[in-house]
Amino acid sequence: ECPLDLKEAISTLCFAAPRCADLPELLQVQTLFAAKYGKEFVAAATELMPDSAVNRQ
């Protein structure tokens, strides 16, 4: 389970990772988050699911 105080930041990084081709390191970070918090957590952020806590700004 992702800590609440980090959920928005981590979700936003997971959302940005596949969209920022000039920062391939983000994909590596996304993989680490998937291993720690689960593929469902990363998928929810990547697909902008309502409960993902992605900062939309």
CSV table of C-alpha atoms in Angstrom, one decimal:
chain,number,residue,atom,x,y,z
A,1,GLU,CA,0.0,0.0,0.0
A,2,CYS,CA,1.3,3.4,-1.0
A,3,PRO,CA,1.6,5.9,1.8
A,4,LEU,CA,-1.0,8.6,1.6
A,5,ASP,CA,1.5,11.4,1.8
A,6,LEU,CA,3.3,10.1,-1.2
A,7,LYS,CA,0.4,8.8,-3.3
A,8,GLU,CA,-0.1,11.9,-5.4
A,9,ALA,CA,3.6,12.3,-6.2
A,10,ILE,CA,4.1,8.6,-7.1
A,11,SER,CA,0.9,8.4,-9.1
A,12,THR,CA,1.9,11.5,-11.1
A,13,LEU,CA,5.3,10.1,-11.9
A,14,CYS,CA,3.7,6.8,-13.0
A,15,PHE,CA,1.3,8.8,-15.2
A,16,ALA,CA,4.2,10.8,-16.7
A,17,ALA,CA,6.6,8.0,-17.3
A,18,PRO,CA,5.2,6.6,-20.6
A,19,ARG,CA,4.5,10.1,-21.9
A,20,CYS,CA,8.0,11.6,-21.4
A,21,ALA,CA,10.1,9.8,-24.0
A,22,ASP,CA,13.1,12.2,-23.3
A,23,LEU,CA,13.3,10.8,-19.7
A,24,PRO,CA,13.7,7.0,-20.1
A,25,GLU,CA,14.7,6.8,-16.4
A,26,LEU,CA,11.1,7.5,-15.5
A,27,LEU,CA,10.1,4.1,-17.0
A,28,GLN,CA,12.7,2.4,-14.7
A,29,VAL,CA,11.2,4.3,-11.7
A,30,GLN,CA,7.7,3.2,-12.8
A,31,THR,CA,8.9,-0.4,-12.8
A,32,LEU,CA,10.2,-0.1,-9.3
A,33,PHE,CA,6.9,1.4,-8.1
A,34,ALA,CA,5.0,-1.5,-9.8
A,35,ALA,CA,7.2,-4.0,-7.9
A,36,LYS,CA,6.6,-2.2,-4.6
A,37,TYR,CA,3.0,-1.0,-4.8
A,38,GLY,CA,1.6,-3.4,-7.4
A,39,LYS,CA,0.8,-3.3,-11.1
A,40,GLU,CA,-2.8,-2.3,-10.4
A,41,PHE,CA,-1.6,0.9,-8.7
A,42,VAL,CA,0.6,1.8,-11.6
A,43,ALA,CA,-2.1,0.9,-14.2
A,44,ALA,CA,-4.6,3.1,-12.3
A,45,ALA,CA,-2.3,6.1,-12.5
A,46,THR,CA,-1.2,5.5,-16.1
A,47,GLU,CA,-4.8,5.2,-17.2
A,48,LEU,CA,-6.0,8.2,-15.1
A,49,MET,CA,-8.5,6.2,-13.1
A,50,PRO,CA,-10.6,8.4,-10.7
A,51,ASP,CA,-8.9,6.9,-7.6
A,52,SER,CA,-5.4,7.3,-8.8
A,53,ALA,CA,-4.6,10.6,-7.1
A,54,VAL,CA,-2.7,11.9,-10.2
A,55,ASN,CA,-2.2,15.7,-10.1
A,56,ARG,CA,-3.8,16.8,-13.3
A,57,GLN,CA,-2.1,20.2,-13.4
